[in-house]
Amino acid sequence: MRRVAEAAQAHTAPDERTVVGCWVNVGWSAGLGMAEAPDWAAADRLGGDPDSEAGGFAQVLLARQERASKVTVTGFLVDVYCLGVKNVTGPEVMGSGSLTSYVPTYYSAFDHPPLSIGVEQAQAIVHDAVAYARSLGFEPTADFADAAVHLGAPPDDRPAIGFGKDGKPFYFSGPYDDPARWSRPWNAPAAPATTTMSPICRTGAKNESWGYGQ
């Protein structure tokens, strides 16, 4: 029976395999428009804190059943203020017992344990952040497509999340970023002088002001 189950699992699409667990960091929703997703907002106890150190990033981790004693783990580092998916981890196959120690290690940079969320919420955060970034002219990291196969597409009836900091694109430089690369998207459409769609990126800490230009 075990071999039969494993054979069936091997022929199941990655995004249709059983979800073992799904998580996101506390504070992921700080600065975002969450009016249409009140339940998700309420679960994030630091989401209403404008000074949250986690604000601007959603670190999403998904574990799906691989075989009876194995799971496939995929992680997404999402800049929810501007750039979309900056980095992915995996997909990595590991023993089911290893997941218990892997999750806290994955979130070790945060002061609080991660939130357990549904896969539909994870799909919405990741895919809709990518769509927002693309509207600004930014593409996700090159490994995103392979990782997204394991995440799956979000449902059509998902709540809408308002990306950007307080409704506007906001860029802050990470430790491995090249600010010049993000200073102006190559494929971003020209914005009328009356809009604030085309950003002039500014480096430094994330509490610095964001400049806009046409």
PDB file of C-alpha atoms in Angstrom:
ATOM      1  CA  MET A   1       0.000   0.000   0.000  1.00  0.00           C
ATOM      2  CA  ARG A   2       2.838   2.385   0.810  1.00  0.00           C
ATOM      3  CA  ARG A   3       4.411   1.875  -2.612  1.00  0.00           C
ATOM      4  CA  VAL A   4       1.052   2.435  -4.279  1.00  0.00           C
ATOM      5  CA  ALA A   5       0.587   5.707  -2.376  1.00  0.00           C
ATOM      6  CA  GLU A   6       4.084   6.865  -3.250  1.00  0.00           C
ATOM      7  CA  ALA A   7       3.548   6.027  -6.913  1.00  0.00           C
ATOM      8  CA  ALA A   8       0.309   8.012  -6.929  1.00  0.00           C
ATOM      9  CA  GLN A   9       2.047  10.947  -5.245  1.00  0.00           C
ATOM     10  CA  ALA A  10       4.796  10.899  -7.873  1.00  0.00           C
ATOM     11  CA  HIS A  11       2.177  11.461 -10.576  1.00  0.00           C
ATOM     12  CA  THR A  12       0.438  14.271  -8.700  1.00  0.00           C
ATOM     13  CA  ALA A  13       1.226  17.819  -9.805  1.00  0.00           C
ATOM     14  CA  PRO A  14       3.434  19.629  -7.261  1.00  0.00           C
ATOM     15  CA  ASP A  15       0.782  22.255  -6.496  1.00  0.00           C
ATOM     16  CA  GLU A  16      -1.848  19.569  -5.863  1.00  0.00           C
ATOM     17  CA  ARG A  17       0.107  17.675  -3.236  1.00  0.00           C
ATOM     18  CA  THR A  18      -1.052  17.836   0.356  1.00  0.00           C
ATOM     19  CA  VAL A  19      -0.009  20.954   2.263  1.00  0.00           C
ATOM     20  CA  VAL A  20       1.895  20.004   5.402  1.00  0.00           C
ATOM     21  CA  GLY A  21       2.387  23.578   6.593  1.00  0.00           C
ATOM     22  CA  CYS A  22       2.537  27.166   5.410  1.00  0.00           C
ATOM     23  CA  TRP A  23       3.968  30.190   7.225  1.00  0.00           C
ATOM     24  CA  VAL A  24       4.722  33.907   6.947  1.00  0.00           C
ATOM     25  CA  ASN A  25       6.605  36.275   9.238  1.00  0.00           C
ATOM     26  CA  VAL A  26       4.811  38.433  11.778  1.00  0.00           C
ATOM     27  CA  GLY A  27       4.625  42.035  10.560  1.00  0.00           C
ATOM     28  CA  TRP A  28       4.400  41.143   6.874  1.00  0.00           C
ATOM     29  CA  SER A  29       1.287  43.289   6.375  1.00  0.00           C
ATOM     30  CA  ALA A  30       2.632  46.511   7.939  1.00  0.00           C
ATOM     31  CA  GLY A  31       1.996  49.427   5.615  1.00  0.00           C
ATOM     32  CA  LEU A  32      -0.170  47.419   3.210  1.00  0.00           C
ATOM     33  CA  GLY A  33      -3.796  48.019   2.322  1.00  0.00           C
ATOM     34  CA  MET A  34      -5.638  45.239   4.122  1.00  0.00           C
ATOM     35  CA  ALA A  35      -9.202  46.576   4.113  1.00  0.00           C
ATOM     36  CA  GLU A  36     -10.409  43.703   1.898  1.00  0.00           C
ATOM     37  CA  ALA A  37      -8.525  41.073   3.909  1.00  0.00           C
ATOM     38  CA  PRO A  38      -9.517  41.843   7.523  1.00  0.00           C
ATOM     39  CA  ASP A  39      -8.999  38.283   8.774  1.00  0.00           C
ATOM     40  CA  TRP A  40      -5.451  38.162   7.432  1.00  0.00           C
ATOM     41  CA  ALA A  41      -4.764  41.579   8.920  1.00  0.00           C
ATOM     42  CA  ALA A  42      -6.165  40.626  12.327  1.00  0.00           C
ATOM     43  CA  ALA A  43      -3.936  37.551  12.508  1.00  0.00           C
ATOM     44  CA  ASP A  44      -0.797  39.656  12.008  1.00  0.00           C
ATOM     45  CA  ARG A  45      -0.329  41.247  15.420  1.00  0.00           C
ATOM     46  CA  LEU A  46       2.391  43.626  14.188  1.00  0.00           C
ATOM     47  CA  GLY A  47       0.643  44.508  10.949  1.00  0.00           C
ATOM     48  CA  GLY A  48      -0.739  47.738  12.376  1.00  0.00           C
ATOM     49  CA  ASP A  49       2.647  48.885  13.677  1.00  0.00           C
ATOM     50  CA  PRO A  50       4.095  51.454  11.230  1.00  0.00           C
ATOM     51  CA  ASP A  51       7.519  51.024  12.833  1.00  0.00           C
ATOM     52  CA  SER A  52       7.587  47.235  12.543  1.00  0.00           C
ATOM     53  CA  GLU A  53      11.078  46.048  11.643  1.00  0.00           C
ATOM     54  CA  ALA A  54       9.493  43.334   9.514  1.00  0.00           C
ATOM     55  CA  GLY A  55       7.521  45.835   7.446  1.00  0.00           C
ATOM     56  CA  GLY A  56       8.174  45.675   3.724  1.00  0.00           C
ATOM     57  CA  PHE A  57       8.962  41.969   3.550  1.00  0.00           C
ATOM     58  CA  ALA A  58       6.907  38.802   3.565  1.00  0.00           C
ATOM     59  CA  GLN A  59       8.960  35.651   4.030  1.00  0.00           C
ATOM     60  CA  VAL A  60       6.699  32.822   2.959  1.00  0.00           C
ATOM     61  CA  LEU A  61       7.476  29.136   3.507  1.00  0.00           C
ATOM     62  CA  LEU A  62       5.458  26.233   2.128  1.00  0.00           C
ATOM     63  CA  ALA A  63       5.823  22.511   2.833  1.00  0.00           C
ATOM     64  CA  ARG A  64       3.998  19.903   0.747  1.00  0.00           C
ATOM     65  CA  GLN A  65       3.962  16.144   1.099  1.00  0.00           C
ATOM     66  CA  GLU A  66       6.527  14.495  -1.156  1.00  0.00           C
ATOM     67  CA  ARG A  67       6.325  10.882  -0.005  1.00  0.00           C
ATOM     68  CA  ALA A  68       5.205   9.223   3.206  1.00  0.00           C
ATOM     69  CA  SER A  69       8.344  10.312   5.056  1.00  0.00           C
ATOM     70  CA  LYS A  70       9.407  13.262   2.908  1.00  0.00           C
ATOM     71  CA  VAL A  71       8.272  16.842   2.340  1.00  0.00           C
ATOM     72  CA  THR A  72       9.144  19.426  -0.290  1.00  0.00           C
ATOM     73  CA  VAL A  73       9.895  22.865   1.156  1.00  0.00           C
ATOM     74  CA  THR A  74       9.825  26.075  -0.881  1.00  0.00           C
ATOM     75  CA  GLY A  75      10.486  29.593   0.417  1.00  0.00           C
ATOM     76  CA  PHE A  76       9.839  33.024  -1.058  1.00  0.00           C
ATOM     77  CA  LEU A  77      11.374  36.331   0.046  1.00  0.00           C
ATOM     78  CA  VAL A  78       8.888  38.975  -1.063  1.00  0.00           C
ATOM     79  CA  ASP A  79       9.419  42.727  -1.142  1.00  0.00           C
ATOM     80  CA  VAL A  80       5.785  43.795  -0.724  1.00  0.00           C
ATOM     81  CA  TYR A  81       6.565  47.504  -1.083  1.00  0.00           C
ATOM     82  CA  CYS A  82       8.181  47.468  -4.513  1.00  0.00           C
ATOM     83  CA  LEU A  83      10.246  44.666  -6.053  1.00  0.00           C
ATOM     84  CA  GLY A  84       8.130  41.545  -5.594  1.00  0.00           C
ATOM     85  CA  VAL A  85       9.900  38.190  -5.191  1.00  0.00           C
ATOM     86  CA  LYS A  86      13.596  38.877  -4.620  1.00  0.00           C
ATOM     87  CA  ASN A  87      14.730  35.378  -3.726  1.00  0.00           C
ATOM     88  CA  VAL A  88      13.490  31.806  -3.485  1.00  0.00           C
ATOM     89  CA  THR A  89      14.682  28.820  -1.468  1.00  0.00           C
ATOM     90  CA  GLY A  90      14.240  25.341  -2.831  1.00  0.00           C
ATOM     91  CA  PRO A  91      12.208  23.433  -3.696  1.00  0.00           C
ATOM     92  CA  GLU A  92      14.105  21.212  -1.273  1.00  0.00           C
ATOM     93  CA  VAL A  93      13.165  17.675  -0.305  1.00  0.00           C
ATOM     94  CA  MET A  94      13.799  16.705   3.320  1.00  0.00           C
ATOM     95  CA  GLY A  95      12.636  14.214   5.901  1.00  0.00           C
ATOM     96  CA  SER A  96       9.331  15.090   7.519  1.00  0.00           C
ATOM     97  CA  GLY A  97      11.001  15.188  10.927  1.00  0.00           C
ATOM     98  CA  SER A  98      13.493  17.814   9.747  1.00  0.00           C
ATOM     99  CA  LEU A  99      10.720  20.343   9.136  1.00  0.00           C
ATOM    100  CA  THR A 100      10.330  21.004  12.857  1.00  0.00           C
ATOM    101  CA  SER A 101      13.836  22.449  13.081  1.00  0.00           C
ATOM    102  CA  TYR A 102      13.896  23.933   9.577  1.00  0.00           C
ATOM    103  CA  VAL A 103      10.992  26.339  10.131  1.00  0.00           C
ATOM    104  CA  PRO A 104      12.470  28.252  13.107  1.00  0.00           C
ATOM    105  CA  THR A 105      15.836  28.365  11.322  1.00  0.00           C
ATOM    106  CA  TYR A 106      14.210  29.870   8.238  1.00  0.00           C
ATOM    107  CA  TYR A 107      12.674  32.597  10.414  1.00  0.00           C
ATOM    108  CA  SER A 108      15.655  33.072  12.735  1.00  0.00           C
ATOM    109  CA  ALA A 109      16.175  36.690  11.609  1.00  0.00           C
ATOM    110  CA  PHE A 110      12.795  37.673  13.070  1.00  0.00           C
ATOM    111  CA  ASP A 111      11.996  38.432  16.699  1.00  0.00           C
ATOM    112  CA  HIS A 112       8.739  36.473  16.680  1.00  0.00           C
ATOM    113  CA  PRO A 113       7.793  32.970  15.559  1.00  0.00           C
ATOM    114  CA  PRO A 114       6.093  32.856  12.148  1.00  0.00           C
ATOM    115  CA  LEU A 115       2.362  32.813  11.591  1.00  0.00           C
ATOM    116  CA  SER A 116       0.742  29.641  10.324  1.00  0.00           C
ATOM    117  CA  ILE A 117      -1.379  30.567   7.299  1.00  0.00           C
ATOM    118  CA  GLY A 118      -3.444  28.873   4.624  1.00  0.00           C
ATOM    119  CA  VAL A 119      -1.913  28.154   1.254  1.00  0.00           C
ATOM    120  CA  GLU A 120      -4.423  30.491  -0.429  1.00  0.00           C
ATOM    121  CA  GLN A 121      -3.048  33.394   1.597  1.00  0.00           C
ATOM    122  CA  ALA A 122       0.509  32.452   0.665  1.00  0.00           C
ATOM    123  CA  GLN A 123      -0.459  32.262  -3.004  1.00  0.00           C
ATOM    124  CA  ALA A 124      -2.083  35.687  -2.833  1.00  0.00           C
ATOM    125  CA  ILE A 125       0.880  37.332  -1.106  1.00  0.00           C
ATOM    126  CA  VAL A 126       3.444  35.939  -3.520  1.00  0.00           C
ATOM    127  CA  HIS A 127       1.642  36.114  -6.848  1.00  0.00           C
ATOM    128  CA  ASP A 128      -0.053  39.455  -6.268  1.00  0.00           C
ATOM    129  CA  ALA A 129       3.205  41.021  -5.095  1.00  0.00           C
ATOM    130  CA  VAL A 130       4.793  39.805  -8.334  1.00  0.00           C
ATOM    131  CA  ALA A 131       1.941  41.362 -10.317  1.00  0.00           C
ATOM    132  CA  TYR A 132       2.369  44.646  -8.438  1.00  0.00           C
ATOM    133  CA  ALA A 133       6.120  44.677  -9.072  1.00  0.00           C
ATOM    134  CA  ARG A 134       5.582  43.918 -12.749  1.00  0.00           C
ATOM    135  CA  SER A 135       3.246  46.899 -12.984  1.00  0.00           C
ATOM    136  CA  LEU A 136       6.278  48.969 -11.947  1.00  0.00           C
ATOM    137  CA  GLY A 137       8.563  47.223 -14.437  1.00  0.00           C
ATOM    138  CA  PHE A 138      10.274  44.713 -12.113  1.00  0.00           C
ATOM    139  CA  GLU A 139      10.486  40.971 -12.743  1.00  0.00           C
ATOM    140  CA  PRO A 140      10.849  38.338 -10.005  1.00  0.00           C
ATOM    141  CA  THR A 141      14.096  36.479  -9.441  1.00  0.00           C
ATOM    142  CA  ALA A 142      15.032  34.029 -12.203  1.00  0.00           C
ATOM    143  CA  ASP A 143      14.247  30.980 -10.023  1.00  0.00           C
ATOM    144  CA  PHE A 144      10.702  32.093  -9.332  1.00  0.00           C
ATOM    145  CA  ALA A 145       8.973  30.097 -12.063  1.00  0.00           C
ATOM    146  CA  ASP A 146      10.383  26.765 -10.833  1.00  0.00           C
ATOM    147  CA  ALA A 147       9.428  27.542  -7.242  1.00  0.00           C
ATOM    148  CA  ALA A 148       5.962  28.821  -8.171  1.00  0.00           C
ATOM    149  CA  VAL A 149       5.069  25.386  -9.571  1.00  0.00           C
ATOM    150  CA  HIS A 150       5.027  24.107  -5.989  1.00  0.00           C
ATOM    151  CA  LEU A 151       3.097  27.102  -4.653  1.00  0.00           C
ATOM    152  CA  GLY A 152       0.248  27.038  -7.158  1.00  0.00           C
ATOM    153  CA  ALA A 153      -1.951  29.822  -8.472  1.00  0.00           C
ATOM    154  CA  PRO A 154      -4.161  31.866  -6.122  1.00  0.00           C
ATOM    155  CA  PRO A 155      -7.954  31.448  -6.200  1.00  0.00           C
ATOM    156  CA  ASP A 156      -9.944  33.973  -8.213  1.00  0.00           C
ATOM    157  CA  ASP A 157     -12.072  34.971  -5.221  1.00  0.00           C
ATOM    158  CA  ARG A 158      -9.115  35.899  -2.982  1.00  0.00           C
ATOM    159  CA  PRO A 159      -9.142  39.164  -0.992  1.00  0.00           C
ATOM    160  CA  ALA A 160      -7.236  42.033  -2.585  1.00  0.00           C
ATOM    161  CA  ILE A 161      -4.067  43.233  -0.843  1.00  0.00           C
ATOM    162  CA  GLY A 162      -2.928  46.807  -1.434  1.00  0.00           C
ATOM    163  CA  PHE A 163       0.818  46.593  -2.045  1.00  0.00           C
ATOM    164  CA  GLY A 164       3.326  49.408  -1.647  1.00  0.00           C
ATOM    165  CA  LYS A 165       3.926  51.312   1.557  1.00  0.00           C
ATOM    166  CA  ASP A 166       0.740  53.224   2.354  1.00  0.00           C
ATOM    167  CA  GLY A 167      -0.320  52.808  -1.247  1.00  0.00           C
ATOM    168  CA  LYS A 168       2.902  53.937  -2.918  1.00  0.00           C
ATOM    169  CA  PRO A 169       6.007  52.097  -4.158  1.00  0.00           C
ATOM    170  CA  PHE A 170       8.802  52.287  -1.609  1.00  0.00           C
ATOM    171  CA  TYR A 171      12.309  50.972  -2.176  1.00  0.00           C
ATOM    172  CA  PHE A 172      14.957  50.312   0.423  1.00  0.00           C
ATOM    173  CA  SER A 173      18.271  48.692  -0.303  1.00  0.00           C
ATOM    174  CA  GLY A 174      19.016  45.235   1.079  1.00  0.00           C
ATOM    175  CA  PRO A 175      22.532  44.031   1.929  1.00  0.00           C
ATOM    176  CA  TYR A 176      23.015  42.389  -1.492  1.00  0.00           C
ATOM    177  CA  ASP A 177      21.148  44.902  -3.632  1.00  0.00           C
ATOM    178  CA  ASP A 178      22.617  47.076  -6.350  1.00  0.00           C
ATOM    179  CA  PRO A 179      20.603  50.292  -5.975  1.00  0.00           C
ATOM    180  CA  ALA A 180      21.562  51.448  -9.463  1.00  0.00           C
ATOM    181  CA  ARG A 181      19.868  48.376 -10.906  1.00  0.00           C
ATOM    182  CA  TRP A 182      16.551  49.401  -9.372  1.00  0.00           C
ATOM    183  CA  SER A 183      16.866  53.151  -9.889  1.00  0.00           C
ATOM    184  CA  ARG A 184      14.565  53.074 -12.910  1.00  0.00           C
ATOM    185  CA  PRO A 185      13.010  49.989 -14.491  1.00  0.00           C
ATOM    186  CA  TRP A 186      14.115  49.545 -18.106  1.00  0.00           C
ATOM    187  CA  ASN A 187      10.662  48.522 -19.236  1.00  0.00           C
ATOM    188  CA  ALA A 188       8.621  50.835 -17.031  1.00  0.00           C
ATOM    189  CA  PRO A 189       6.232  53.039 -19.030  1.00  0.00           C
ATOM    190  CA  ALA A 190       6.743  56.765 -18.828  1.00  0.00           C
ATOM    191  CA  ALA A 191       4.452  58.310 -16.235  1.00  0.00           C
ATOM    192  CA  PRO A 192       2.598  61.580 -16.705  1.00  0.00           C
ATOM    193  CA  ALA A 193       3.932  64.482 -14.700  1.00  0.00           C
ATOM    194  CA  THR A 194       0.853  64.396 -12.500  1.00  0.00           C
ATOM    195  CA  THR A 195       1.419  60.821 -11.331  1.00  0.00           C
ATOM    196  CA  THR A 196       3.913  59.158  -9.001  1.00  0.00           C
ATOM    197  CA  MET A 197       4.309  55.851 -10.816  1.00  0.00           C
ATOM    198  CA  SER A 198       7.966  56.072 -11.803  1.00  0.00           C
ATOM    199  CA  PRO A 199      10.217  55.868  -8.754  1.00  0.00           C
ATOM    200  CA  ILE A 200      13.615  57.367  -8.143  1.00  0.00           C
ATOM    201  CA  CYS A 201      15.112  54.814  -5.789  1.00  0.00           C
ATOM    202  CA  ARG A 202      16.860  55.899  -2.680  1.00  0.00           C
ATOM    203  CA  THR A 203      19.261  53.753  -0.712  1.00  0.00           C
ATOM    204  CA  GLY A 204      19.643  53.341   3.018  1.00  0.00           C
ATOM    205  CA  ALA A 205      17.430  52.378   5.914  1.00  0.00           C
ATOM    206  CA  LYS A 206      13.819  51.641   5.247  1.00  0.00           C
ATOM    207  CA  ASN A 207      12.568  54.606   7.240  1.00  0.00           C
ATOM    208  CA  GLU A 208      14.130  57.014   4.750  1.00  0.00           C
ATOM    209  CA  SER A 209      11.737  58.926   2.537  1.00  0.00           C
ATOM    210  CA  TRP A 210      10.968  57.732  -0.938  1.00  0.00           C
ATOM    211  CA  GLY A 211      11.468  60.062  -3.858  1.00  0.00           C
ATOM    212  CA  TYR A 212       9.355  60.091  -6.973  1.00  0.00           C
ATOM    213  CA  GLY A 213       9.977  61.406 -10.428  1.00  0.00           C
ATOM    214  CA  GLN A 214       8.583  61.166 -13.918  1.00  0.00           C
TER     215      GLN A 214
END
